[in-house]
Tab-separated table of C-alpha atoms in Angstrom:
chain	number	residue	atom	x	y	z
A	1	UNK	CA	119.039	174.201	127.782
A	2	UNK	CA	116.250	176.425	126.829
A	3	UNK	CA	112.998	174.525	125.608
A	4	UNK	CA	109.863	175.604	123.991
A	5	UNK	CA	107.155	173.671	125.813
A	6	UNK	CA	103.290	173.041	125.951
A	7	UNK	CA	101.587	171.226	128.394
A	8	UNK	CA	99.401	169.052	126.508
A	9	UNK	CA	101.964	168.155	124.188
A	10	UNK	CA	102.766	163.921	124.271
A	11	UNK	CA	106.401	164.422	121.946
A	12	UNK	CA	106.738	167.447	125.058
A	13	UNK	CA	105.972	165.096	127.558
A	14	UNK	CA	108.115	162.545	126.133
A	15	UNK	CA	111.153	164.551	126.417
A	16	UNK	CA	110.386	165.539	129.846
A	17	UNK	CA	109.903	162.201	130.919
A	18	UNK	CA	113.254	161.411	129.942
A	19	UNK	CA	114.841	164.315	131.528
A	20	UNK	CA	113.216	163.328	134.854
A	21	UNK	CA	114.230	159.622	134.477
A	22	UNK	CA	117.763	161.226	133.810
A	23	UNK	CA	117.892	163.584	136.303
A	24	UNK	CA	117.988	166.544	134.057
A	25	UNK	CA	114.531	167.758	134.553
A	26	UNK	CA	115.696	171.204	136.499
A	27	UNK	CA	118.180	172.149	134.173
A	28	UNK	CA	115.477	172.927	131.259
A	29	UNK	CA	114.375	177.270	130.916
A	30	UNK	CA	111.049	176.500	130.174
A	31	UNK	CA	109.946	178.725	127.050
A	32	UNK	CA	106.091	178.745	126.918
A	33	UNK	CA	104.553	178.568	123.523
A	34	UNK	CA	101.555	178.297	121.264
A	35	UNK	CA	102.483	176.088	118.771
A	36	UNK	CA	99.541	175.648	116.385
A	37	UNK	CA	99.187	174.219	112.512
A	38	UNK	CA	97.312	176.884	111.194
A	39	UNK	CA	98.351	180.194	113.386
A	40	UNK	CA	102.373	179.554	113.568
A	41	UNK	CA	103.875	180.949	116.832
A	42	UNK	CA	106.909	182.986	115.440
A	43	UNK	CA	109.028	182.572	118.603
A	44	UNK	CA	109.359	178.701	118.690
A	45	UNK	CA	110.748	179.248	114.862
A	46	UNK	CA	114.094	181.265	116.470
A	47	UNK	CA	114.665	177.434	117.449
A	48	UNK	CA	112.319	175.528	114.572
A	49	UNK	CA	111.581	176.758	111.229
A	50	UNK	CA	108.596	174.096	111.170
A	51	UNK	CA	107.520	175.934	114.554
A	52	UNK	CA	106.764	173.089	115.965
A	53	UNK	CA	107.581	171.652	119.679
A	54	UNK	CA	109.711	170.283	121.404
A	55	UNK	CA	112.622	172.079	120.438
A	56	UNK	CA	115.495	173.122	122.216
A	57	UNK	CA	118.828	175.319	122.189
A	58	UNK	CA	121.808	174.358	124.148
A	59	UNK	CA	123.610	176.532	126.306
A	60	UNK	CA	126.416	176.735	122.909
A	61	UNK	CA	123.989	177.909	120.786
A	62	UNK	CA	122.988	174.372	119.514
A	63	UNK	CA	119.292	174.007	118.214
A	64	UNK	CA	117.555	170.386	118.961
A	65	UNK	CA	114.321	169.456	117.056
A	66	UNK	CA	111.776	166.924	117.715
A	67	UNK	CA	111.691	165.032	120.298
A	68	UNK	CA	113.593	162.110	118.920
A	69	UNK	CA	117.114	164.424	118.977
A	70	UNK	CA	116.361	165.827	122.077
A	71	UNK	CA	115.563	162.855	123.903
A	72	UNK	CA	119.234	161.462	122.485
A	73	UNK	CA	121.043	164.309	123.069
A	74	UNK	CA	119.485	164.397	126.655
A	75	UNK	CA	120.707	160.625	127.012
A	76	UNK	CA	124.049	161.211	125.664
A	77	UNK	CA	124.795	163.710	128.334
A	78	UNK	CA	123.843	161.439	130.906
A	79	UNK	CA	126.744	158.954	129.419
A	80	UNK	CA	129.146	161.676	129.712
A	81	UNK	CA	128.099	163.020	133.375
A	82	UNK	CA	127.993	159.775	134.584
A	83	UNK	CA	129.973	157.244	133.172
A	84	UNK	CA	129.242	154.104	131.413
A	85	UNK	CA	126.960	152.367	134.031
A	86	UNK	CA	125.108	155.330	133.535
A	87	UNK	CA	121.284	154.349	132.535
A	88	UNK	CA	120.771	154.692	129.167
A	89	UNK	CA	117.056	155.501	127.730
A	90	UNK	CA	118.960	154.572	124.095
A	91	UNK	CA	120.924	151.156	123.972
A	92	UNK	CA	123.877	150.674	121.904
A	93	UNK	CA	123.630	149.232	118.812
A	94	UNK	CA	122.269	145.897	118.577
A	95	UNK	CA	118.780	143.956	118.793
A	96	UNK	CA	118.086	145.830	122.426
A	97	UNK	CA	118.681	149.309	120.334
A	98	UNK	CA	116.022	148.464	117.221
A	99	UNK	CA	113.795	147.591	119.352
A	100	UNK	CA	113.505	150.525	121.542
A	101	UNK	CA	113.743	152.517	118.551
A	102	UNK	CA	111.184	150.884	116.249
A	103	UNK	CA	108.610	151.190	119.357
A	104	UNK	CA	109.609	154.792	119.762
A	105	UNK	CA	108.485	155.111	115.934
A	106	UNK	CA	105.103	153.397	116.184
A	107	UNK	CA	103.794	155.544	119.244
A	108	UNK	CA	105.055	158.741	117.222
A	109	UNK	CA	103.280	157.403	114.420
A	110	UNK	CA	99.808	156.629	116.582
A	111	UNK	CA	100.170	160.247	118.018
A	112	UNK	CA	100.681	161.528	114.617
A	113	UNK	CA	97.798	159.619	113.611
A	114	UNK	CA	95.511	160.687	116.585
A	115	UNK	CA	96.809	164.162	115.681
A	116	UNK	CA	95.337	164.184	112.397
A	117	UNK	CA	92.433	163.216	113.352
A	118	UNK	CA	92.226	166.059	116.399
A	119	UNK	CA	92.979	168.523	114.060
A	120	UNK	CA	90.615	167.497	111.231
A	121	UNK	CA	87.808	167.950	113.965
A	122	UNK	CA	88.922	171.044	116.416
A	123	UNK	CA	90.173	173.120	113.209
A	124	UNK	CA	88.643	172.118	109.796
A	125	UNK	CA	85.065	174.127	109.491
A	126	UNK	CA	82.570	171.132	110.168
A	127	UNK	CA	81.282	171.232	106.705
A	128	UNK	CA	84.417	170.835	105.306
A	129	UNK	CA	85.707	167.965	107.841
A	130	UNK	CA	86.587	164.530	105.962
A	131	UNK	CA	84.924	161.704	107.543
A	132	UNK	CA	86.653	159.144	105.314
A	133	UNK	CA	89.811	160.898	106.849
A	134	UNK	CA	89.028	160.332	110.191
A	135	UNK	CA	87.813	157.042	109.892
A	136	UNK	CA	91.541	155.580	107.998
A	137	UNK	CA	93.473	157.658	110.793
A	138	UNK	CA	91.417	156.070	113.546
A	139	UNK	CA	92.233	152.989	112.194
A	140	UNK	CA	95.588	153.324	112.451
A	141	UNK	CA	95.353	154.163	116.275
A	142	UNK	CA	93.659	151.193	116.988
A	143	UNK	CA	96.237	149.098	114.762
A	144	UNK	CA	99.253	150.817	116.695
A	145	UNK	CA	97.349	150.145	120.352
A	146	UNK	CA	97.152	146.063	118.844
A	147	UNK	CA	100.497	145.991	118.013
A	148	UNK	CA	101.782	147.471	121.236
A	149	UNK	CA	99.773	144.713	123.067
A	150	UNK	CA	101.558	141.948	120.975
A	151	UNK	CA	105.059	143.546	121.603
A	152	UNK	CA	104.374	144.267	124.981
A	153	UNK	CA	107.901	145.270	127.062
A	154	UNK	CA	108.636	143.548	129.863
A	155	UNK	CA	107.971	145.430	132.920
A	156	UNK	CA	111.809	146.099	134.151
A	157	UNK	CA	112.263	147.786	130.711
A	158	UNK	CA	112.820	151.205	130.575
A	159	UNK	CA	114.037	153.252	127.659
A	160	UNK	CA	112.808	155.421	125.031
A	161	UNK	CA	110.670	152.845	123.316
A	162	UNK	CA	108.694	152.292	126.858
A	163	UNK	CA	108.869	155.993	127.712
A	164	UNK	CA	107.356	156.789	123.994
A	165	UNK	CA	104.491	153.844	124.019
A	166	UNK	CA	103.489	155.363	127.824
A	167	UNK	CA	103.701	158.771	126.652
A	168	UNK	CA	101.339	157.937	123.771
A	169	UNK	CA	98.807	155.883	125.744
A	170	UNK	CA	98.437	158.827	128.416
A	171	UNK	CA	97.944	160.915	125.445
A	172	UNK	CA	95.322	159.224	124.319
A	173	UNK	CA	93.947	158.949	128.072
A	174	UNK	CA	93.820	162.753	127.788
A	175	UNK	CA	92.210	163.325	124.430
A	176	UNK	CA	90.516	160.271	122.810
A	177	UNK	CA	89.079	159.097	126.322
A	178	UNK	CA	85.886	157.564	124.508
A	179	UNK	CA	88.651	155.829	122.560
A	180	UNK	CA	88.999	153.372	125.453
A	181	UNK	CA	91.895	151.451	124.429
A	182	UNK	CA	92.348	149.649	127.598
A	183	UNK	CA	89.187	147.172	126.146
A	184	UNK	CA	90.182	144.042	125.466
A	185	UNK	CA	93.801	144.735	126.234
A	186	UNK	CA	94.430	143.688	129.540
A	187	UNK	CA	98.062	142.887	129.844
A	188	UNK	CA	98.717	146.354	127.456
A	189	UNK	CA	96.133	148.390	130.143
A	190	UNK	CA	97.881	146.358	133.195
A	191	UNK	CA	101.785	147.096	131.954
A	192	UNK	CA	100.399	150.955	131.324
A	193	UNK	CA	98.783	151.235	134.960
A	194	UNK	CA	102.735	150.202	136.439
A	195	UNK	CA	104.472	152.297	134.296
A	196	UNK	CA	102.287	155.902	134.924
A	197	UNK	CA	103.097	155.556	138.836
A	198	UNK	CA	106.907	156.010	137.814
A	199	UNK	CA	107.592	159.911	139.025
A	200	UNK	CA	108.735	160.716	135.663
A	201	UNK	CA	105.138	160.124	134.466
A	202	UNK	CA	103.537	161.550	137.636
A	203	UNK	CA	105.691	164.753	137.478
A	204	UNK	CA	104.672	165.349	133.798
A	205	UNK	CA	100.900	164.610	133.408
A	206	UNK	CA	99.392	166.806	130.085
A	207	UNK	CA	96.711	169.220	131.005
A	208	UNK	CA	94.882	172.072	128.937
């Protein structure tokens, strides 16, 4: 499978992550990129018209995009390689599944969210930034950190709602350090500090 890939990227990350956790990781041709909002890198639109990353073509000519397909498609593959005892980053349908799926959707969302507000200050002019902006999708980070911390997974879990809310928090780690989300959060900083030893997380630490 051919991917488009950026380093710093956390929805990038998070589909590494799960290839390493399924043993997939050294099947990926790693397509370097420079995906941007503003300045659109043509080649990642051969496999996205948004030209946005992750995305991914199959060795049949199948196109993947975001990081929610890929990451399923990846774990579907694993079902088929390896049977049904196979570990599964998705669970089947049922209360195991929504959950893992609704957690994957709030640490999208707070990346989205800390996106904004990245953007808003690295490429609006400075007299054109929108501090009202800022300020609402700030707030949002901080309500998505809260709400991990009261749905906090138990530490055997592992799927792609842990692998998204640990992907997130690193990502904020990276880029909001002042942020410091870890205050006041104890068990949420303690359950983090576990999961980033995993060599999934090791292996694919963001960088500039």
């Amino acid at each position: 499978m051919s991917l488009f890939w950026a380093p710093a990227s956390p929805f990038v990350r998070k589909v590494m992550v799960c290839a390493h956790e399924l043993g997939f990781a050294d099947r990926f041709d790693i397509l370097e990129s420079a995906a941007n909002p503003i300045e659109r890198d043509a080649r990642i639109q051969e496999f996205n018209p948004l030209a946005k990353v992750p995305a991914a073509r199959a060795s049949d000519g199948t196109v993947f995009y975001d990081s929610r397909v890929i990451c399923e498609y990846l774990d579907t593959l694993k079902g088929v390689e390896s049977g049904p005892d196979a570990l599964q980053l998705f669970p089947p349908a049922g209360p195991k599944r929504w959950t893992a799926l609704r957690r994957q959707a709030l640490a999208d969302g707070l990346v989205d969210a800390a996106l904004l507000v990245r953007y808003e200050i690295l490429l609006r002019p400075e007299n054109l930034r929108w501090p009202a902006w800022i300020e609402k999708q700030s707030e949002k980070i901080v309500d998505a950190v809260d709400d991990m911390l009261d749905d906090l997974p138990a530490p055997e879990t592992l799927d792609i709602g842990t692998v998204s809310y640990a992907c997130a928090l690193g990502w904020l780690d990276f880029r909001f350090p002042d942020l410091d989300w870890r205050s006041g959060r104890a068990p949420l900083a303690a359950w983090y500090a576990s999961y980033e030893a995993r060599p999934a997380m090791i292996a694919t630490q963001p960088r500039s």
